[in-house]
């Protein structure tokens, strides 16, 4: 760990993993930050299995991006791998600058093997923890890392921590992930699930060959630490806990919240959570644990990743104390935790919730089955919004929109399902076919939008984490069962709802979000379970330009990749 006296950004190498631990100077000037990301294949070993994986700069997880609020950033990505690549800067709003957002075939064509692309953006009005990841195929399994945005004035709206550290939660496959996906698609079934969860790329001592693959974080008695936690897993929501220690939640998705204390977090793929942890227990070694949450009988990787919180001066021979992780189907804990999330809503950090709504949208989330003569059962599993499985185009949608290209997409995505039904009643196993199309929803600039995401029991109910690119939104309401448009809006929190970029839609329930469409461009919205995104559980909004150049999409950069 870095000594308290240092006010400069430092880094150390700990147990083979590159972890940046930093402190803030009292004030920071906006600057230009440059990073070089080389996408390279590297042989890596976990669980007694060695294999080549796609990495950034040879690191798993990849390097942390450190910037200060107000900085301009250029990240030059050079692709030396055999796969085409694009990288998404998850949670960064990219105002008028979708060209830097990163999802392949949505805001850009991917970077071809042997080519480069410079992501150029300015971080405005955001501070906290976000993350970056590959946004093509399933490559984010190993191509991901944290983004830390330092406050411009160097202070937090909570007690200053002594030090801070990043904990990136992820998954590991013993086999080739892309081959597993190809095999699953060939059969029309899900690919093989991961073989382990990891914390900072390491599965921990519950797995074979773990001696060198357990992450340890050293702390000093009496000090308080800020942990920046990222769920980079592809398909699993995760419980997170530290044996013997409480955590004070202070931020989600780079937005401050009213602090509350808990012994367990729930964090969905795509989400970030910052917590304060006090080293106030008997000096020793304490396990940090992460395991999957799944409250329906759907197979998930239920293995627990472990790291170690180690008090300074305690020898490695001391056996760590084990955490009390919740059962994997503990819905009550998840519901209780999410109810505690509230925006800080102060004069400095207000919650600007849209109080009036120009456009009301209602999207049903469903699984389905479409015909596939070559698949195992003559059908393949699909997923849809309003019964539409999204078909990816062959060119970036933003490019097509900006250049007014015809025939790439339509703007007739329905505001509500064509047919209402009992969405969360008995399992529906008939009429499971979905429609296919590259259908977008056009939204007027600066209009206010309310979107209700409704889970359905088509094949099965399930929790779905949804991510909206280009925006934060306010989670004004959530509930179990079918959304009641006559009664449920009266219960909405329009004062201090949590503000975030990724939200979990509860199993067999609904979530209502609101946002102001003040960022023109084409913005992807999708389930952050990679399996469901692959099956078509995605769509995009076309937010129109406003009045004049300051409310319009910027011109594309000269080095924008070509398809």
Coordinates of C-alpha atoms in Angstrom, one line a residue:
X1 CA 0.0 0.0 0.0
X2 CA 1.1 3.6 -0.5
X3 CA 2.2 5.7 2.5
X4 CA -0.3 8.4 3.7
X5 CA 2.3 11.1 3.2
X6 CA 2.3 10.7 -0.6
X7 CA -0.1 13.0 -2.5
X8 CA 0.9 11.7 -5.9
X9 CA -0.6 8.8 -7.8
X10 CA 1.4 5.7 -7.1
X11 CA 1.3 2.1 -8.2
X12 CA 2.6 -1.2 -6.9
X13 CA 2.8 -4.8 -8.1
X14 CA 1.1 -7.1 -5.6
X15 CA 0.8 -10.9 -6.1
X16 CA 1.4 -10.5 -9.8
X17 CA -1.5 -8.2 -10.3
X18 CA -1.1 -4.5 -11.2
X19 CA -3.2 -2.5 -8.7
X20 CA -3.3 1.3 -8.6
X21 CA -3.7 2.8 -5.2
X22 CA -4.0 6.5 -5.1
X23 CA -4.6 9.6 -3.1
X24 CA -5.8 13.0 -4.2
X25 CA -3.9 16.3 -4.2
X26 CA -6.1 19.1 -2.7
X27 CA -7.0 20.5 -6.2
X28 CA -6.5 19.2 -9.7
X29 CA -6.3 21.1 -13.0
X30 CA -7.9 19.8 -16.1
X31 CA -5.4 18.1 -18.4
X32 CA -4.9 15.9 -21.4
X33 CA -4.4 12.3 -20.5
X34 CA -3.1 9.8 -23.1
X35 CA -3.1 6.0 -22.9
X36 CA -1.9 3.4 -25.3
X37 CA -4.0 0.2 -25.3
X38 CA -2.4 -2.7 -27.2
X39 CA -4.8 -5.5 -27.8
X40 CA -2.6 -8.6 -27.6
X41 CA -2.9 -12.3 -27.0
X42 CA -1.1 -13.7 -24.0
X43 CA -0.8 -17.1 -22.4
X44 CA -2.4 -17.1 -19.0
X45 CA -2.9 -19.9 -16.4
X46 CA -5.7 -20.3 -13.9
X47 CA -7.2 -23.4 -12.3
X48 CA -4.3 -25.5 -13.6
X49 CA -5.3 -24.6 -17.2
X50 CA -3.1 -22.5 -19.4
X51 CA -4.6 -20.9 -22.5
X52 CA -4.1 -17.8 -24.8
X53 CA -6.5 -15.0 -23.9
X54 CA -7.1 -11.6 -25.5
X55 CA -5.8 -8.8 -23.2
X56 CA -5.0 -5.1 -23.2
X57 CA -1.2 -4.6 -22.6
X58 CA -0.9 -8.2 -21.6
X59 CA -2.9 -7.6 -18.4
X60 CA -5.9 -9.5 -16.9
X61 CA -7.8 -7.4 -15.8
X62 CA -6.5 -4.6 -18.0
X63 CA -5.0 -1.3 -16.9
X64 CA -7.0 1.2 -14.8
X65 CA -7.7 4.5 -16.5
X66 CA -7.1 7.4 -14.0
X67 CA -8.5 10.8 -14.9
X68 CA -9.7 13.9 -13.1
X69 CA -13.2 15.4 -13.7
X70 CA -12.8 17.9 -16.6
X71 CA -9.8 16.1 -18.3
X72 CA -9.6 15.3 -22.0
X73 CA -8.6 11.8 -22.7
X74 CA -7.1 10.1 -25.8
X75 CA -6.9 6.3 -25.6
X76 CA -5.2 4.9 -28.7
X77 CA -6.3 1.3 -29.2
X78 CA -4.1 -0.8 -31.5
X79 CA -5.4 -4.3 -32.3
X80 CA -2.8 -7.0 -32.6
X81 CA -5.3 -9.9 -31.9
X82 CA -7.0 -12.1 -34.5
X83 CA -10.4 -10.7 -33.6
X84 CA -11.9 -7.4 -34.6
X85 CA -12.2 -5.2 -31.5
X86 CA -14.1 -2.3 -30.1
X87 CA -14.0 -0.9 -26.5
X88 CA -16.8 0.7 -24.6
X89 CA -16.2 3.3 -21.8
X90 CA -19.0 2.1 -19.7
X91 CA -21.0 4.9 -18.0
X92 CA -19.1 7.8 -19.6
X93 CA -21.8 10.0 -21.2
X94 CA -19.9 11.0 -24.3
X95 CA -21.9 14.1 -24.9
X96 CA -22.6 14.6 -28.6
X97 CA -19.7 12.2 -29.2
X98 CA -21.1 8.8 -29.7
X99 CA -18.0 8.1 -31.9
X100 CA -16.1 7.5 -28.7
X101 CA -18.7 5.2 -27.1
X102 CA -17.5 2.0 -28.6
X103 CA -20.2 -0.7 -29.1
X104 CA -19.4 -2.4 -32.4
X105 CA -21.9 -1.8 -35.2
X106 CA -23.8 0.7 -33.1
X107 CA -21.5 3.7 -32.9
X108 CA -18.6 2.4 -34.9
X109 CA -17.3 -0.4 -37.0
X110 CA -14.8 -2.5 -35.1
X111 CA -11.1 -2.0 -35.2
X112 CA -9.8 -4.5 -37.7
X113 CA -6.8 -6.7 -36.8
X114 CA -3.6 -4.7 -37.4
X115 CA -5.4 -1.3 -37.2
X116 CA -5.7 1.5 -34.6
X117 CA -8.4 3.9 -33.4
X118 CA -8.0 6.8 -31.0
X119 CA -11.0 7.2 -28.6
X120 CA -11.0 10.9 -27.9
X121 CA -13.4 12.3 -25.2
X122 CA -13.7 14.8 -22.3
X123 CA -15.0 13.7 -18.9
X124 CA -17.5 16.3 -17.8
X125 CA -19.8 16.4 -14.8
X126 CA -18.8 12.9 -13.6
X127 CA -16.6 11.6 -10.9
X128 CA -16.2 8.2 -9.3
X129 CA -15.8 4.6 -10.5
X130 CA -16.7 3.4 -14.0
X131 CA -15.1 0.8 -16.2
X132 CA -14.2 -0.2 -19.7
X133 CA -14.6 -3.4 -21.7
X134 CA -14.6 -4.9 -25.1
X135 CA -18.0 -4.5 -26.8
X136 CA -17.9 -7.2 -29.5
X137 CA -18.4 -11.0 -29.3
X138 CA -17.7 -12.3 -25.8
X139 CA -14.3 -10.7 -25.6
X140 CA -15.1 -8.6 -22.5
X141 CA -14.5 -11.9 -20.6
X142 CA -10.8 -10.9 -20.5
X143 CA -10.7 -7.4 -22.0
X144 CA -11.9 -5.1 -19.2
X145 CA -10.6 -2.7 -16.5
X146 CA -11.6 0.0 -14.1
X147 CA -12.0 3.8 -14.8
X148 CA -11.3 6.1 -11.8
X149 CA -12.5 9.7 -12.1
X150 CA -11.0 11.9 -9.4
X151 CA -13.1 14.8 -8.1
X152 CA -12.0 18.1 -9.5
X153 CA -11.6 19.6 -6.0
X154 CA -10.0 16.5 -4.6
X155 CA -12.6 15.9 -1.9
X156 CA -15.5 13.5 -1.3
X157 CA -18.9 14.1 0.4
X158 CA -17.9 11.5 3.0
X159 CA -14.9 11.1 5.3
X160 CA -11.6 11.1 3.3
X161 CA -10.3 7.5 3.1
X162 CA -6.7 6.7 4.1
X163 CA -6.2 4.8 0.8
X164 CA -8.2 3.2 -1.9
X165 CA -8.1 0.1 -4.1
X166 CA -9.9 -1.4 -7.1
X167 CA -11.6 -4.8 -7.0
X168 CA -12.7 -6.1 -10.4
X169 CA -15.0 -9.1 -10.2
X170 CA -15.1 -11.3 -13.3
X171 CA -15.2 -14.9 -14.6
X172 CA -12.8 -17.5 -15.9
X173 CA -13.3 -20.2 -18.5
X174 CA -10.8 -23.1 -18.8
X175 CA -11.6 -23.4 -22.5
X176 CA -11.7 -20.9 -25.3
X177 CA -14.7 -18.6 -24.6
X178 CA -15.4 -17.8 -28.3
X179 CA -15.3 -21.5 -29.2
X180 CA -17.8 -22.2 -26.5
X181 CA -20.1 -19.5 -27.9
X182 CA -19.8 -20.9 -31.4
X183 CA -20.7 -24.4 -30.2
X184 CA -23.7 -23.0 -28.2
X185 CA -24.9 -21.1 -31.2
X186 CA -24.5 -24.2 -33.4
X187 CA -26.7 -26.2 -31.0
X188 CA -29.1 -23.3 -30.4
X189 CA -28.3 -23.5 -26.7
X190 CA -26.3 -21.5 -24.1
X191 CA -22.6 -21.9 -24.2
X192 CA -20.7 -23.6 -21.4
X193 CA -20.8 -21.6 -18.2
X194 CA -17.6 -20.2 -16.6
X195 CA -15.4 -22.4 -14.4
X196 CA -14.7 -19.8 -11.8
X197 CA -15.4 -16.3 -10.6
X198 CA -12.4 -14.1 -10.0
X199 CA -11.4 -11.0 -8.0
X200 CA -8.8 -8.9 -9.8
X201 CA -8.3 -11.9 -12.2
X202 CA -7.7 -14.4 -9.4
X203 CA -10.1 -17.1 -8.3
X204 CA -8.7 -17.7 -4.8
X205 CA -8.0 -20.7 -2.6
X206 CA -11.2 -22.7 -3.2
X207 CA -9.8 -23.6 -6.6
X208 CA -6.9 -25.8 -7.6
X209 CA -3.5 -24.3 -8.4
X210 CA -4.4 -21.2 -6.4
X211 CA -1.2 -20.5 -4.5
X212 CA -0.3 -17.7 -6.9
X213 CA -3.8 -16.8 -7.8
X214 CA -5.3 -15.3 -4.7
X215 CA -5.5 -11.5 -4.5
X216 CA -4.5 -10.0 -1.2
X217 CA -5.2 -6.4 0.0
X218 CA -3.1 -5.2 3.0
X219 CA -4.7 -2.7 5.4
X220 CA -3.5 -1.0 8.6
X221 CA -5.4 -1.1 11.9
X222 CA -7.5 2.0 12.6
X223 CA -7.5 3.3 9.0
X224 CA -10.5 3.6 6.6
X225 CA -10.3 2.5 3.0
X226 CA -12.3 3.2 -0.1
X227 CA -12.9 0.1 -2.2
X228 CA -14.0 0.6 -5.8
X229 CA -15.8 -2.5 -6.9
X230 CA -16.7 -3.4 -10.5
X231 CA -18.8 -6.3 -11.7
X232 CA -17.2 -7.2 -15.0
X233 CA -18.7 -10.7 -15.1
X234 CA -20.4 -11.7 -18.4
X235 CA -23.5 -13.4 -17.0
X236 CA -23.7 -13.4 -13.2
X237 CA -25.1 -11.0 -10.7
X238 CA -22.9 -11.3 -7.6
X239 CA -23.1 -11.1 -3.9
X240 CA -20.0 -9.5 -2.3
X241 CA -19.0 -9.6 1.4
X242 CA -15.9 -9.2 3.6
X243 CA -15.7 -11.5 6.6
X244 CA -16.1 -9.7 9.9
X245 CA -16.4 -6.2 8.4
X246 CA -19.3 -3.9 7.5
X247 CA -19.2 -1.8 4.4
X248 CA -20.6 1.7 4.0
X249 CA -22.0 2.2 0.5
X250 CA -21.2 5.8 -0.7
X251 CA -21.5 5.6 -4.5
X252 CA -23.0 3.5 -7.3
X253 CA -22.2 3.9 -11.0
X254 CA -20.2 7.0 -10.3
X255 CA -23.0 8.8 -8.5
X256 CA -22.9 9.5 -4.8
X257 CA -25.6 8.0 -2.6
X258 CA -26.8 8.6 0.9
X259 CA -24.4 6.4 2.9
X260 CA -25.7 3.2 4.5
X261 CA -24.0 0.3 6.2
X262 CA -24.3 -3.3 5.0
X263 CA -22.4 -6.6 5.3
X264 CA -23.4 -7.7 1.8
X265 CA -23.6 -6.0 -1.6
X266 CA -25.5 -7.1 -4.6
X267 CA -23.9 -5.9 -7.8
X268 CA -25.0 -6.8 -11.3
X269 CA -22.9 -7.1 -14.5
X270 CA -22.1 -3.6 -15.6
X271 CA -22.6 -1.9 -12.2
X272 CA -19.9 -0.4 -9.9
X273 CA -20.1 0.3 -6.2
X274 CA -17.8 2.2 -3.9
X275 CA -17.7 1.4 -0.2
X276 CA -15.8 2.5 2.8
X277 CA -14.3 -0.2 5.0
X278 CA -12.8 0.5 8.4
X279 CA -9.9 -1.7 9.6
X280 CA -11.5 -1.9 13.1
X281 CA -11.4 -5.6 13.8
X282 CA -8.8 -7.8 15.5
X283 CA -5.7 -7.8 13.3
X284 CA -5.8 -11.0 11.2
X285 CA -6.7 -12.2 7.7
X286 CA -10.3 -12.1 6.5
X287 CA -11.7 -13.6 3.3
X288 CA -13.4 -11.4 0.7
X289 CA -16.1 -13.5 -1.1
X290 CA -18.1 -13.1 -4.3
X291 CA -20.7 -15.6 -5.5
X292 CA -23.6 -15.6 -7.9
X293 CA -27.2 -14.6 -7.2
X294 CA -29.9 -16.5 -9.0
X295 CA -33.4 -16.9 -7.7
X296 CA -34.9 -19.1 -10.4
X297 CA -33.8 -22.7 -11.4
X298 CA -31.5 -21.5 -14.2
X299 CA -27.9 -22.9 -14.2
X300 CA -25.2 -20.4 -13.2
X301 CA -21.6 -20.6 -12.1
X302 CA -22.2 -21.0 -8.4
X303 CA -18.5 -21.2 -7.4
X304 CA -17.2 -18.6 -4.9
X305 CA -14.2 -16.4 -5.6
X306 CA -12.1 -15.5 -2.6
X307 CA -9.6 -12.7 -1.9
X308 CA -7.9 -11.8 1.4
X309 CA -8.1 -8.6 3.5
X310 CA -4.9 -8.8 5.4
X311 CA -4.0 -6.6 8.4
X312 CA -0.4 -5.2 8.2
X313 CA 2.1 -7.3 10.2
X314 CA 0.0 -10.5 10.3
X315 CA 1.9 -13.5 8.8
X316 CA 0.6 -15.3 5.8
X317 CA 0.4 -18.5 7.8
X318 CA -2.6 -17.3 9.7
X319 CA -5.8 -19.0 8.4
X320 CA -8.3 -16.4 7.1
X321 CA -11.7 -16.1 8.7
X322 CA -14.5 -17.1 6.3
X323 CA -17.3 -14.8 5.3
X324 CA -21.0 -15.6 5.7
X325 CA -22.2 -15.4 2.1
X326 CA -26.0 -15.4 1.5
X327 CA -27.7 -18.3 -0.2
X328 CA -27.7 -17.9 -4.0
X329 CA -31.5 -17.4 -4.2
X330 CA -31.8 -14.8 -1.4
X331 CA -34.3 -12.5 -3.1
X332 CA -35.3 -10.8 0.1
X333 CA -31.7 -9.6 0.7
X334 CA -31.5 -8.2 -2.8
X335 CA -34.8 -6.4 -2.5
X336 CA -33.9 -4.9 0.9
X337 CA -30.5 -3.8 -0.4
X338 CA -31.9 -2.0 -3.4
X339 CA -34.5 -0.2 -1.4
X340 CA -31.7 1.5 0.6
X341 CA -30.1 3.1 -2.5
X342 CA -30.9 6.8 -2.6
X343 CA -29.3 9.7 -4.4
X344 CA -27.3 12.1 -2.2
X345 CA -29.5 15.0 -3.5
X346 CA -27.7 17.9 -2.0
X347 CA -27.1 21.4 -3.4
X348 CA -23.8 20.4 -4.8
X349 CA -25.0 17.0 -6.0
X350 CA -28.7 17.4 -6.9
X351 CA -31.0 14.7 -8.2
X352 CA -32.5 16.3 -11.2
X353 CA -35.3 13.9 -11.7
X354 CA -37.7 14.7 -14.6
X355 CA -41.0 15.5 -12.8
X356 CA -43.0 15.6 -16.0
X357 CA -42.9 13.1 -18.8
X358 CA -43.1 13.8 -22.6
X359 CA -42.8 10.1 -23.7
X360 CA -43.9 7.0 -21.9
X361 CA -42.4 3.7 -23.0
X362 CA -43.3 0.1 -21.9
X363 CA -40.9 -2.7 -22.9
X364 CA -41.5 -6.3 -22.1
X365 CA -38.4 -8.6 -21.6
X366 CA -38.8 -12.1 -22.9
X367 CA -37.1 -15.3 -23.9
X368 CA -38.2 -17.2 -27.0
X369 CA -37.5 -19.9 -29.5
X370 CA -37.1 -19.5 -33.3
X371 CA -36.8 -22.1 -35.9
X372 CA -33.3 -23.4 -36.6
X373 CA -33.2 -26.5 -38.8
X374 CA -29.5 -27.1 -38.1
X375 CA -29.8 -26.7 -34.3
X376 CA -30.1 -29.6 -31.8
X377 CA -33.9 -29.5 -31.3
X378 CA -34.7 -27.7 -34.6
X379 CA -35.0 -24.4 -32.6
X380 CA -32.7 -21.9 -31.1
X381 CA -33.1 -19.8 -28.0
X382 CA -33.7 -16.1 -28.5
X383 CA -34.4 -13.0 -26.4
X384 CA -36.5 -9.9 -27.2
X385 CA -37.9 -6.6 -26.1
X386 CA -41.5 -6.1 -27.1
X387 CA -41.1 -9.5 -28.9
X388 CA -38.4 -8.0 -31.2
X389 CA -35.0 -9.7 -31.3
X390 CA -32.6 -7.1 -32.5
X391 CA -30.5 -7.8 -35.6
X392 CA -27.1 -6.3 -35.6
X393 CA -26.3 -4.3 -38.8
X394 CA -23.2 -4.5 -40.9
X395 CA -22.3 -0.9 -40.4
X396 CA -22.3 1.5 -37.4
X397 CA -25.8 2.8 -36.8
X398 CA -24.5 6.2 -35.8
X399 CA -22.6 6.5 -39.1
X400 CA -25.8 5.5 -40.9
X401 CA -27.8 8.0 -39.0
X402 CA -25.3 10.9 -39.3
X403 CA -25.0 10.3 -43.1
X404 CA -28.7 9.7 -43.6
X405 CA -28.1 6.3 -45.1
X406 CA -31.2 4.4 -46.1
X407 CA -32.0 0.7 -45.6
X408 CA -29.7 0.2 -42.5
X409 CA -32.4 0.6 -39.8
X410 CA -36.0 1.7 -39.2
X411 CA -37.3 3.9 -36.5
X412 CA -40.5 2.0 -35.7
X413 CA -39.6 0.2 -32.5
X414 CA -42.9 0.0 -30.7
X415 CA -43.5 2.1 -27.5
X416 CA -45.4 -0.8 -26.0
X417 CA -46.0 -4.5 -26.8
X418 CA -48.4 -5.1 -29.6
X419 CA -50.5 -7.4 -27.4
X420 CA -50.9 -7.2 -23.7
X421 CA -51.0 -10.4 -21.6
X422 CA -50.4 -11.6 -18.1
X423 CA -46.7 -11.0 -18.2
X424 CA -45.7 -12.7 -15.0
X425 CA -48.4 -15.4 -14.6
X426 CA -47.9 -19.1 -15.2
X427 CA -44.9 -20.0 -17.5
X428 CA -45.8 -19.3 -21.2
X429 CA -44.5 -22.1 -23.4
X430 CA -46.5 -21.5 -26.6
X431 CA -46.1 -18.9 -29.3
X432 CA -42.5 -18.3 -28.4
X433 CA -41.4 -17.1 -31.8
X434 CA -39.9 -13.6 -31.9
X435 CA -39.8 -11.0 -34.7
X436 CA -36.4 -10.0 -36.1
X437 CA -35.4 -6.5 -37.0
X438 CA -33.0 -3.6 -36.7
X439 CA -35.7 -1.3 -35.3
X440 CA -34.8 1.8 -33.3
X441 CA -36.9 4.3 -31.3
X442 CA -36.7 8.0 -32.3
X443 CA -36.7 10.4 -29.4
X444 CA -36.9 14.2 -29.6
X445 CA -34.0 16.2 -28.3
X446 CA -34.4 17.3 -24.6
X447 CA -37.6 15.5 -24.2
X448 CA -38.2 13.6 -21.0
X449 CA -38.7 9.8 -21.1
X450 CA -40.2 7.3 -18.8
X451 CA -39.4 3.7 -19.5
X452 CA -40.9 0.7 -17.7
X453 CA -39.0 -2.5 -18.2
X454 CA -41.3 -5.5 -17.5
X455 CA -39.9 -9.0 -17.0
X456 CA -42.1 -11.8 -18.4
X457 CA -42.6 -15.5 -17.8
X458 CA -41.9 -16.5 -21.4
X459 CA -40.1 -19.8 -20.8
X460 CA -39.0 -18.4 -17.4
X461 CA -38.8 -15.2 -15.3
X462 CA -35.3 -14.0 -14.6
X463 CA -33.5 -10.9 -13.3
X464 CA -32.1 -8.7 -16.1
X465 CA -29.5 -5.9 -15.6
X466 CA -30.1 -3.2 -18.3
X467 CA -27.6 -0.7 -19.4
X468 CA -28.3 2.5 -21.3
X469 CA -25.4 4.0 -23.2
X470 CA -24.9 7.8 -23.3
X471 CA -27.0 8.5 -20.2
X472 CA -27.6 8.2 -16.5
X473 CA -31.2 7.6 -15.5
X474 CA -33.2 7.7 -12.3
X475 CA -34.7 4.5 -11.0
X476 CA -38.0 6.0 -9.9
X477 CA -39.8 2.7 -9.1
X478 CA -39.6 -1.1 -9.0
X479 CA -41.9 -3.9 -8.0
X480 CA -42.9 -7.5 -8.3
X481 CA -45.5 -8.8 -10.7
X482 CA -47.1 -6.8 -13.5
X483 CA -46.7 -3.0 -13.6
X484 CA -50.0 -1.3 -12.9
X485 CA -50.0 2.0 -14.7
X486 CA -53.0 3.2 -12.7
X487 CA -51.6 2.5 -9.2
X488 CA -47.8 2.1 -9.3
X489 CA -46.7 5.6 -10.5
X490 CA -48.2 7.1 -7.3
X491 CA -45.5 5.2 -5.4
X492 CA -42.6 6.5 -7.5
X493 CA -39.7 8.2 -5.7
X494 CA -39.3 11.6 -7.5
X495 CA -37.2 13.1 -4.7
X496 CA -34.0 11.1 -4.3
X497 CA -34.2 8.0 -6.5
X498 CA -30.9 6.3 -7.3
X499 CA -29.2 7.6 -10.4
X500 CA -27.2 5.0 -12.4
X501 CA -26.4 3.7 -15.9
X502 CA -27.2 0.0 -15.3
X503 CA -30.2 -1.3 -13.3
X504 CA -31.5 -4.7 -12.4
X505 CA -35.1 -5.6 -13.4
X506 CA -36.2 -8.0 -10.7
X507 CA -37.2 -11.5 -11.4
X508 CA -40.9 -11.6 -12.4
X509 CA -41.1 -7.8 -11.8
X510 CA -40.6 -4.4 -13.3
X511 CA -38.4 -1.3 -13.0
X512 CA -39.3 2.3 -14.1
X513 CA -36.6 4.7 -15.1
X514 CA -36.6 8.4 -16.2
X515 CA -34.1 10.5 -18.1
X516 CA -33.9 13.6 -20.2
X517 CA -32.8 13.0 -23.8
X518 CA -30.3 15.8 -23.9
X519 CA -27.5 13.8 -25.7
X520 CA -28.0 13.5 -29.4
X521 CA -26.9 10.4 -31.3
X522 CA -27.6 6.7 -31.4
X523 CA -27.5 5.1 -28.0
X524 CA -27.6 1.3 -27.3
X525 CA -29.7 -0.2 -24.6
X526 CA -29.3 -3.9 -23.7
X527 CA -29.3 -6.5 -21.1
X528 CA -25.8 -6.8 -19.6
X529 CA -26.0 -10.5 -19.4
X530 CA -23.9 -11.3 -22.5
X531 CA -25.9 -14.4 -23.3
X532 CA -29.1 -12.4 -23.6
X533 CA -27.5 -9.6 -25.6
X534 CA -26.2 -12.2 -28.0
X535 CA -29.8 -13.6 -28.3
X536 CA -31.2 -10.2 -29.2
X537 CA -32.2 -8.6 -25.9
X538 CA -31.2 -5.1 -27.1
X539 CA -32.4 -2.0 -29.0
X540 CA -31.2 1.5 -29.6
X541 CA -32.5 5.1 -29.3
X542 CA -32.0 7.7 -32.0
X543 CA -32.0 11.0 -30.1
X544 CA -32.5 13.8 -32.6
X545 CA -30.3 16.9 -32.8
X546 CA -31.5 20.0 -31.1
X547 CA -31.2 23.6 -32.3
X548 CA -27.8 24.5 -33.7
X549 CA -24.4 22.9 -33.6
X550 CA -24.1 22.8 -29.8
X551 CA -27.1 20.5 -29.6
X552 CA -26.0 18.3 -32.5
X553 CA -23.8 15.2 -33.0
X554 CA -20.2 16.1 -33.6
X555 CA -18.6 15.2 -36.9
X556 CA -16.9 11.8 -37.0
X557 CA -13.2 11.6 -36.5
X558 CA -10.9 11.0 -39.5
X559 CA -9.7 7.7 -38.2
X560 CA -13.1 6.2 -37.5
X561 CA -12.8 2.5 -38.4
X562 CA -14.4 1.2 -41.6
X563 CA -16.4 -2.0 -41.9

